[in-house]
Amino acid sequence: MELQSVKAGPVLGIETSCDETAVAVYDPGRGLVAHELFSQVDLHARYGGVVPELASRDHGQRLIPLVDAALKSAELKGPELAAVAYTAGPGLIGALLVGATTGVGLAMAWDLPALPVHHMEAHLLAPLLEADAPEFPFLALLVSGGHSMLVDVEDFGRYRILGETQDDAAGEAFDKVAKLLGLPYPGGPALAALADQGDPARFDLPRPMLKRPGLDFSFSGLKTAVMLKVKELSDEQPLNERDKRDLAAGFQQAVIDTLSGKSMRALESTGYSRLVVAGGVGANRQLRSSLREALERRGGSVYYPRIEFCTDNAAMVAYTGYRSLLAGRAPSGDVQARPRWPLDELQAANTGNESPRS
Ligand code: KG4
Ligand code: ZN
């Protein structure tokens, strides 16, 4: 499709990178006019984690009805849209392919451009959907089930990764520690709920890499420290409820101290006063309030998406698609699905010189 024929207008967004099937419409005149989501949590719960094959099949069944519902609530017909945006990666390959083939197919049928969207870029732009949206530039703390990173966001499409996790992502650590404590899937929110009732100071847990210079994270040592405590405490009798609560609280506090310490260091080095927190772990209420207080003390502001847009959703995909259209990113008729897709490779795509490879 020729760039000249691309018009700015309502964009349909599709998200199927993991275990949420979601569709939304962002209209530049009216804002977010539809957002539909079906969570597969119940489907995967009995397996204790996401089963990729089941996820793909379920996306295939849910997606088209959600597209219908989103268009209905946006009061639009497909051909009245300006583009179809879909998450092209990173994520589970089979799950991504469902959204990608559907997105490209609908775009072809409606004679619209199809826009492949980077899932992590969509997460970091999610706070721009809120009334008190941050201005560029800002520092982004992206903390999800698959990623933990600090990103210097100079402008739309200009991202410099300042630090990342060396091993587990923050959300992954929440999920693994939840499993150690015998909590049901999905672990992160269950662990957070338990932690809110516990004493964070009872167990002395490490703050990984906080004392070391640099902006990288590491969470696997913290997970191992919790595992050793669980072993020690359950040597003679099963872990009691108080132990579980206090371990959960100690773990959550250690993650928060680490994320907060590194974020403050990154604000120092970039000279920025705006911090954006996004991704599933950004839904953690204690993290939100700790960072808010830390920014107040420092003289800056912290921005979050509303809780439901911290975890996977299509509103952020539709919005990123709209921004891509405005920025003249090249649409592509190829079905793009990249299970691994480093965020800093977007720079090339933004110039329109190179579109992402599948
Ligand atoms: O962004 P997201 O929905 O999916 C990925 O792109 O990974 O993030 C999911 C992650 C999971 O690891 C989940 O346990 C974690 O976010 N999470 C939380 C909370 N809500 C979700 N972690 C801590 N506290 C929460 N309240
Ligand atoms: Zn995500």
Short mmCIF file of C-alpha atoms and ligand atoms in Angstrom, two decimals:
data_model
loop_
_atom_site.label_atom_id
_atom_site.label_comp_id
_atom_site.label_asym_id
_atom_site.label_seq_id
_atom_site.Cartn_x
_atom_site.Cartn_y
_atom_site.Cartn_z
CA MET A 1 0.00 0.00 0.00
CA GLU A 2 1.29 3.46 -0.92
CA LEU A 3 1.99 5.71 2.04
CA GLN A 4 0.13 8.62 0.38
CA SER A 5 -3.14 6.68 0.47
CA VAL A 6 -2.89 6.20 4.26
CA LYS A 7 -5.34 8.42 6.17
CA ALA A 8 -5.35 9.07 9.91
CA GLY A 9 -8.61 7.80 11.39
CA PRO A 10 -9.94 5.08 13.66
CA VAL A 11 -7.61 2.12 14.08
CA LEU A 12 -8.66 -1.40 15.07
CA GLY A 13 -6.14 -3.11 17.38
CA ILE A 14 -5.77 -6.87 17.88
CA GLU A 15 -3.83 -8.49 20.75
CA THR A 16 -3.19 -12.25 20.93
CA SER A 17 0.45 -12.54 22.04
CA CYS A 18 -0.18 -14.69 25.14
CA ASP A 19 -3.35 -15.63 27.00
CA GLU A 20 -5.67 -12.66 26.47
CA THR A 21 -7.69 -12.24 23.28
CA ALA A 22 -8.42 -8.54 22.87
CA VAL A 23 -9.75 -6.11 20.28
CA ALA A 24 -10.10 -2.32 20.56
CA VAL A 25 -10.74 0.73 18.43
CA TYR A 26 -8.89 4.02 18.93
CA ASP A 27 -10.45 6.97 17.14
CA PRO A 28 -8.33 10.18 17.04
CA GLY A 29 -11.50 12.31 17.23
CA ARG A 30 -13.34 10.39 19.95
CA GLY A 31 -10.53 8.57 21.81
CA LEU A 32 -10.83 4.95 22.80
CA VAL A 33 -14.27 3.92 21.54
CA ALA A 34 -14.16 0.15 22.11
CA HIS A 35 -12.13 -2.33 24.07
CA GLU A 36 -13.09 -5.97 24.33
CA LEU A 37 -11.11 -8.65 26.12
CA PHE A 38 -11.46 -12.33 26.82
CA SER A 39 -9.02 -13.74 29.38
CA GLN A 40 -8.01 -17.40 29.07
CA VAL A 41 -7.08 -17.62 32.76
CA ASP A 42 -9.67 -20.34 33.51
CA LEU A 43 -8.52 -22.38 30.51
CA HIS A 44 -4.91 -22.56 31.71
CA ALA A 45 -5.48 -22.56 35.50
CA ARG A 46 -5.57 -26.34 35.89
CA TYR A 47 -2.16 -26.65 34.16
CA GLY A 48 -0.56 -24.01 36.40
CA GLY A 49 0.58 -21.91 33.42
CA VAL A 50 -0.14 -20.99 29.81
CA VAL A 51 -0.35 -23.99 27.44
CA PRO A 52 0.64 -22.50 24.05
CA GLU A 53 -1.40 -24.89 21.88
CA LEU A 54 -4.58 -24.27 23.88
CA ALA A 55 -3.93 -20.52 23.79
CA SER A 56 -3.72 -20.46 19.96
CA ARG A 57 -6.88 -22.54 19.51
CA ASP A 58 -8.84 -20.36 21.88
CA HIS A 59 -7.65 -17.11 20.24
CA GLY A 60 -8.90 -18.58 16.94
CA GLN A 61 -12.37 -19.12 18.38
CA ARG A 62 -12.73 -15.84 20.25
CA LEU A 63 -11.15 -13.29 17.95
CA ILE A 64 -13.78 -12.71 15.25
CA PRO A 65 -16.70 -12.35 17.72
CA LEU A 66 -14.60 -9.81 19.64
CA VAL A 67 -13.90 -7.88 16.41
CA ASP A 68 -17.66 -7.79 15.76
CA ALA A 69 -18.37 -6.60 19.30
CA ALA A 70 -15.69 -3.89 19.14
CA LEU A 71 -16.96 -2.53 15.80
CA LYS A 72 -20.50 -2.53 17.14
CA SER A 73 -19.61 -0.51 20.24
CA ALA A 74 -17.45 1.84 18.14
CA GLU A 75 -20.44 2.23 15.76
CA LEU A 76 -18.20 1.63 12.77
CA LYS A 77 -18.08 -0.74 9.81
CA GLY A 78 -14.74 -2.33 8.92
CA PRO A 79 -14.12 -0.31 5.73
CA GLU A 80 -14.67 2.96 7.68
CA LEU A 81 -11.48 2.30 9.65
CA ALA A 82 -8.11 3.81 8.70
CA ALA A 83 -6.01 0.71 9.50
CA VAL A 84 -5.84 -2.61 11.30
CA ALA A 85 -3.02 -2.97 13.85
CA TYR A 86 -2.05 -6.29 15.40
CA THR A 87 0.60 -7.45 17.87
CA ALA A 88 3.35 -8.99 15.75
CA GLY A 89 5.66 -9.89 18.68
CA PRO A 90 7.25 -10.70 21.00
CA GLY A 91 5.05 -13.53 22.27
CA LEU A 92 4.00 -17.12 21.68
CA ILE A 93 4.40 -17.90 17.98
CA GLY A 94 1.13 -19.81 17.50
CA ALA A 95 -0.83 -17.21 19.45
CA LEU A 96 0.75 -14.34 17.51
CA LEU A 97 -0.03 -16.03 14.19
CA VAL A 98 -3.76 -16.08 14.97
CA GLY A 99 -3.84 -12.30 15.50
CA ALA A 100 -1.48 -11.62 12.60
CA THR A 101 -3.32 -13.70 9.99
CA THR A 102 -6.69 -12.36 11.13
CA GLY A 103 -5.42 -8.75 11.17
CA VAL A 104 -3.84 -8.96 7.72
CA GLY A 105 -6.87 -10.84 6.35
CA LEU A 106 -9.33 -8.21 7.64
CA ALA A 107 -7.13 -5.39 6.35
CA MET A 108 -7.08 -6.98 2.88
CA ALA A 109 -10.83 -7.55 2.87
CA TRP A 110 -11.50 -3.94 3.91
CA ASP A 111 -8.76 -2.50 1.68
CA LEU A 112 -6.85 -0.99 4.61
CA PRO A 113 -3.19 -0.93 5.64
CA ALA A 114 -2.12 -3.59 8.16
CA LEU A 115 0.27 -2.41 10.87
CA PRO A 116 2.45 -4.85 12.84
CA VAL A 117 2.83 -3.60 16.44
CA HIS A 118 5.59 -4.36 18.97
CA HIS A 119 3.91 -5.59 22.16
CA MET A 120 6.39 -3.86 24.50
CA GLU A 121 6.14 -0.55 22.63
CA ALA A 122 2.37 -0.82 23.05
CA HIS A 123 2.82 -1.40 26.81
CA LEU A 124 5.06 1.64 27.20
CA LEU A 125 2.65 3.89 25.29
CA ALA A 126 -0.41 2.70 27.27
CA PRO A 127 -0.25 5.65 29.76
CA LEU A 128 -0.73 8.01 26.79
CA LEU A 129 -4.35 6.84 26.68
CA GLU A 130 -4.99 8.47 30.07
CA ALA A 131 -6.19 12.03 30.68
CA ASP A 132 -2.91 13.01 32.42
CA ALA A 133 -0.69 11.57 29.67
CA PRO A 134 3.08 12.16 30.02
CA GLU A 135 4.94 14.24 27.47
CA PHE A 136 8.07 12.93 25.76
CA PRO A 137 10.82 12.40 26.77
CA PHE A 138 10.36 10.08 29.73
CA LEU A 139 11.87 7.07 31.44
CA ALA A 140 9.84 3.86 31.16
CA LEU A 141 9.99 0.98 33.60
CA LEU A 142 8.54 -1.96 31.67
CA VAL A 143 7.79 -4.87 33.94
CA SER A 144 5.79 -7.79 32.60
CA GLY A 145 5.78 -11.57 32.58
CA GLY A 146 8.39 -11.74 29.85
CA HIS A 147 10.39 -8.51 30.25
CA SER A 148 11.91 -6.17 32.83
CA MET A 149 13.64 -3.14 31.43
CA LEU A 150 14.34 0.53 31.82
CA VAL A 151 13.93 2.45 28.59
CA ASP A 152 14.89 5.99 27.64
CA VAL A 153 11.88 7.08 25.57
CA GLU A 154 13.13 10.15 23.71
CA ASP A 155 10.12 10.34 21.45
CA PHE A 156 7.61 8.08 19.73
CA GLY A 157 9.68 5.30 18.15
CA ARG A 158 12.99 6.44 19.73
CA TYR A 159 13.79 3.96 22.43
CA ARG A 160 17.11 3.24 24.13
CA ILE A 161 17.27 0.30 26.50
CA LEU A 162 19.21 1.40 29.58
CA GLY A 163 18.97 -1.82 31.56
CA GLU A 164 17.26 -5.20 31.47
CA THR A 165 16.95 -8.35 33.48
CA GLN A 166 19.82 -10.78 33.29
CA ASP A 167 17.56 -13.73 34.03
CA ASP A 168 13.91 -13.85 35.16
CA ALA A 169 11.50 -11.01 34.41
CA ALA A 170 9.84 -9.38 37.44
CA GLY A 171 6.42 -10.89 36.60
CA GLU A 172 8.01 -14.28 36.03
CA ALA A 173 9.62 -14.06 39.49
CA PHE A 174 6.21 -13.20 41.02
CA ASP A 175 4.69 -16.22 39.23
CA LYS A 176 7.49 -18.62 40.27
CA VAL A 177 7.50 -17.52 43.92
CA ALA A 178 3.70 -17.82 43.96
CA LYS A 179 4.09 -21.44 42.84
CA LEU A 180 6.66 -22.07 45.60
CA LEU A 181 4.10 -20.83 48.13
CA GLY A 182 1.43 -23.09 46.65
CA LEU A 183 -0.69 -20.25 45.26
CA PRO A 184 -2.98 -20.79 42.29
CA TYR A 185 -2.27 -19.53 38.76
CA PRO A 186 -2.07 -16.67 37.83
CA GLY A 187 0.50 -16.24 40.56
CA GLY A 188 1.39 -12.54 40.41
CA PRO A 189 -1.93 -11.06 41.56
CA ALA A 190 -2.44 -13.89 44.12
CA LEU A 191 1.01 -13.30 45.62
CA ALA A 192 0.42 -9.54 45.75
CA ALA A 193 -2.89 -10.06 47.58
CA LEU A 194 -1.18 -12.29 50.17
CA ALA A 195 1.78 -9.93 50.51
CA ASP A 196 -0.53 -7.05 51.45
CA GLN A 197 -1.40 -8.92 54.68
CA GLY A 198 2.17 -9.91 55.63
CA ASP A 199 5.17 -8.42 57.44
CA PRO A 200 7.79 -7.46 54.84
CA ALA A 201 10.56 -7.09 57.46
CA ARG A 202 10.41 -10.58 59.06
CA PHE A 203 12.68 -12.29 56.53
CA ASP A 204 15.95 -10.83 55.36
CA LEU A 205 15.83 -11.26 51.58
CA PRO A 206 18.39 -9.91 49.07
CA ARG A 207 17.87 -6.83 46.88
CA PRO A 208 19.56 -8.23 43.77
CA MET A 209 22.07 -5.99 42.01
CA LEU A 210 20.91 -2.91 43.87
CA LYS A 211 24.35 -2.20 45.25
CA ARG A 212 26.08 -2.83 41.94
CA PRO A 213 26.44 0.03 39.48
CA GLY A 214 24.44 -0.06 36.27
CA LEU A 215 20.77 -0.43 35.48
CA ASP A 216 20.37 -4.16 34.92
CA PHE A 217 18.14 -6.37 37.06
CA SER A 218 18.33 -9.96 38.23
CA PHE A 219 15.54 -11.80 40.02
CA SER A 220 16.52 -15.45 39.99
CA GLY A 221 18.74 -15.16 43.12
CA LEU A 222 15.84 -13.64 45.04
CA LYS A 223 13.59 -16.50 43.94
CA THR A 224 16.26 -18.99 45.12
CA ALA A 225 16.51 -17.17 48.49
CA VAL A 226 12.73 -17.59 48.94
CA MET A 227 12.99 -21.25 47.93
CA LEU A 228 15.67 -21.87 50.59
CA LYS A 229 13.54 -20.15 53.26
CA VAL A 230 10.54 -22.28 52.25
CA LYS A 231 12.69 -25.42 52.60
CA GLU A 232 14.02 -24.34 55.98
CA LEU A 233 10.56 -23.44 57.33
CA SER A 234 8.81 -26.53 56.01
CA ASP A 235 11.47 -28.96 57.25
CA GLU A 236 9.38 -30.28 60.12
CA GLN A 237 5.85 -29.12 59.36
CA PRO A 238 4.10 -27.60 56.34
CA LEU A 239 4.44 -23.87 55.81
CA ASN A 240 1.81 -22.09 57.90
CA GLU A 241 -0.33 -19.20 56.64
CA ARG A 242 1.66 -16.58 58.56
CA ASP A 243 4.95 -17.79 57.06
CA LYS A 244 3.39 -17.62 53.58
CA ARG A 245 2.10 -14.09 54.11
CA ASP A 246 5.43 -12.85 55.49
CA LEU A 247 7.48 -14.52 52.75
CA ALA A 248 5.16 -13.03 50.11
CA ALA A 249 5.48 -9.58 51.71
CA GLY A 250 9.27 -9.87 52.02
CA PHE A 251 9.60 -10.95 48.38
CA GLN A 252 7.29 -8.20 47.10
CA GLN A 253 9.19 -5.57 49.08
CA ALA A 254 12.55 -6.80 47.75
CA VAL A 255 11.27 -6.53 44.14
CA ILE A 256 9.82 -3.07 44.80
CA ASP A 257 13.06 -1.80 46.43
CA THR A 258 15.07 -3.10 43.47
CA LEU A 259 12.77 -1.65 40.79
CA SER A 260 12.49 1.62 42.64
CA GLY A 261 16.25 1.94 43.33
CA LYS A 262 17.18 1.29 39.70
CA SER A 263 14.45 3.63 38.41
CA MET A 264 15.75 6.47 40.61
CA ARG A 265 19.27 5.82 39.34
CA ALA A 266 18.05 5.92 35.73
CA LEU A 267 16.18 9.20 36.35
CA GLU A 268 19.41 10.57 37.77
CA SER A 269 21.46 9.54 34.74
CA THR A 270 18.94 10.72 32.11
CA GLY A 271 18.02 13.91 33.99
CA TYR A 272 14.32 13.12 33.38
CA SER A 273 11.60 13.86 35.92
CA ARG A 274 8.85 11.74 34.33
CA LEU A 275 8.64 8.01 34.98
CA VAL A 276 6.17 5.78 33.16
CA VAL A 277 5.47 2.35 34.64
CA ALA A 278 3.86 -0.22 32.37
CA GLY A 279 3.36 -3.96 31.94
CA GLY A 280 1.53 -6.47 34.14
CA VAL A 281 3.62 -5.87 37.29
CA GLY A 282 2.68 -2.18 36.99
CA ALA A 283 -0.73 -3.31 38.29
CA ASN A 284 0.90 -4.01 41.69
CA ARG A 285 -0.61 -1.52 44.11
CA GLN A 286 2.34 -1.43 46.53
CA LEU A 287 4.74 -0.79 43.65
CA ARG A 288 2.49 2.01 42.41
CA SER A 289 2.32 3.73 45.78
CA SER A 290 6.06 3.29 46.54
CA LEU A 291 7.06 4.81 43.21
CA ARG A 292 4.57 7.63 43.58
CA GLU A 293 6.07 8.51 46.98
CA ALA A 294 9.64 8.21 45.68
CA LEU A 295 8.87 10.58 42.78
CA GLU A 296 7.14 13.04 45.10
CA ARG A 297 10.24 13.10 47.32
CA ARG A 298 12.48 13.58 44.30
CA GLY A 299 10.31 16.19 42.61
CA GLY A 300 8.93 14.41 39.56
CA SER A 301 5.85 12.56 38.39
CA VAL A 302 4.97 8.95 37.82
CA TYR A 303 2.45 7.86 35.19
CA TYR A 304 0.55 4.59 34.98
CA PRO A 305 -2.01 3.17 32.65
CA ARG A 306 -5.30 2.40 34.42
CA ILE A 307 -4.96 -1.03 36.10
CA GLU A 308 -6.81 -2.93 33.33
CA PHE A 309 -4.39 -1.54 30.71
CA CYS A 310 -1.27 -2.61 32.67
CA THR A 311 -1.85 -6.22 31.71
CA ASP A 312 -2.33 -7.31 28.10
CA ASN A 313 -5.06 -5.48 26.19
CA ALA A 314 -5.80 -4.23 22.69
CA ALA A 315 -6.37 -0.56 23.57
CA MET A 316 -2.58 -0.07 23.69
CA VAL A 317 -2.23 -1.90 20.34
CA ALA A 318 -4.88 0.22 18.60
CA TYR A 319 -3.25 3.39 20.00
CA THR A 320 0.25 2.33 18.94
CA GLY A 321 -1.15 1.49 15.49
CA TYR A 322 -2.64 4.99 15.29
CA ARG A 323 0.70 6.59 16.28
CA SER A 324 2.49 4.39 13.70
CA LEU A 325 0.11 5.60 11.02
CA LEU A 326 0.73 9.24 11.97
CA ALA A 327 4.50 8.69 12.01
CA GLY A 328 4.40 7.17 8.53
CA ARG A 329 5.63 3.75 9.55
CA ALA A 330 5.40 1.42 6.60
CA PRO A 331 2.33 -0.83 6.64
CA SER A 332 2.90 -4.38 5.45
CA GLY A 333 0.73 -6.92 3.67
CA ASP A 334 2.99 -9.73 4.91
CA VAL A 335 1.87 -11.66 7.96
CA GLN A 336 4.44 -10.71 10.62
CA ALA A 337 4.91 -12.80 13.75
CA ARG A 338 8.17 -12.53 15.69
CA PRO A 339 8.35 -14.47 18.96
CA ARG A 340 11.58 -12.59 19.75
CA TRP A 341 11.79 -8.96 18.72
CA PRO A 342 14.18 -6.64 20.62
CA LEU A 343 12.56 -3.27 21.30
CA ASP A 344 15.56 -1.31 20.04
CA GLU A 345 15.18 -2.86 16.56
CA LEU A 346 12.11 -0.66 16.12
CA GLN A 347 14.28 2.35 15.31
CA ALA A 348 14.83 1.02 11.77
CA ALA A 349 11.12 0.30 11.30
CA ASN A 350 10.27 3.83 12.39
CA THR A 351 12.22 5.39 9.55
CA GLY A 352 10.17 3.32 7.11
CA ASN A 353 13.42 1.92 5.68
CA GLU A 354 13.02 -1.52 7.08
CA SER A 355 9.93 -3.33 8.24
CA PRO A 356 10.22 -6.06 10.87
CA ARG A 357 11.24 -9.48 9.62
CA SER A 358 9.18 -12.52 10.48
O1 KG4 B 1 1.99 -7.54 30.66
P1 KG4 B 1 1.43 -8.85 31.02
O2 KG4 B 1 -0.07 -8.99 31.13
O3 KG4 B 1 1.88 -9.97 30.05
C1 KG4 B 1 3.16 -9.99 29.46
O4 KG4 B 1 3.33 -9.27 28.45
O5 KG4 B 1 4.00 -10.68 30.06
O6 KG4 B 1 2.11 -9.24 32.42
C2 KG4 B 1 1.76 -10.42 33.08
C3 KG4 B 1 2.62 -10.52 34.33
C4 KG4 B 1 2.47 -11.86 35.02
O7 KG4 B 1 3.75 -12.36 35.33
C5 KG4 B 1 1.68 -11.51 36.27
O8 KG4 B 1 1.93 -12.38 37.36
C6 KG4 B 1 2.14 -10.12 36.57
O9 KG4 B 1 2.25 -9.51 35.28
N1 KG4 B 1 1.19 -9.38 37.39
C7 KG4 B 1 1.47 -8.93 38.65
C8 KG4 B 1 0.28 -8.32 39.12
N2 KG4 B 1 -0.67 -8.42 38.15
C9 KG4 B 1 -0.10 -9.07 37.11
N3 KG4 B 1 2.59 -8.98 39.38
C10 KG4 B 1 2.57 -8.42 40.59
N4 KG4 B 1 1.49 -7.82 41.13
C11 KG4 B 1 0.33 -7.75 40.44
N5 KG4 B 1 -0.74 -7.13 40.98
ZN ZN B 2 2.25 -7.85 27.92
#
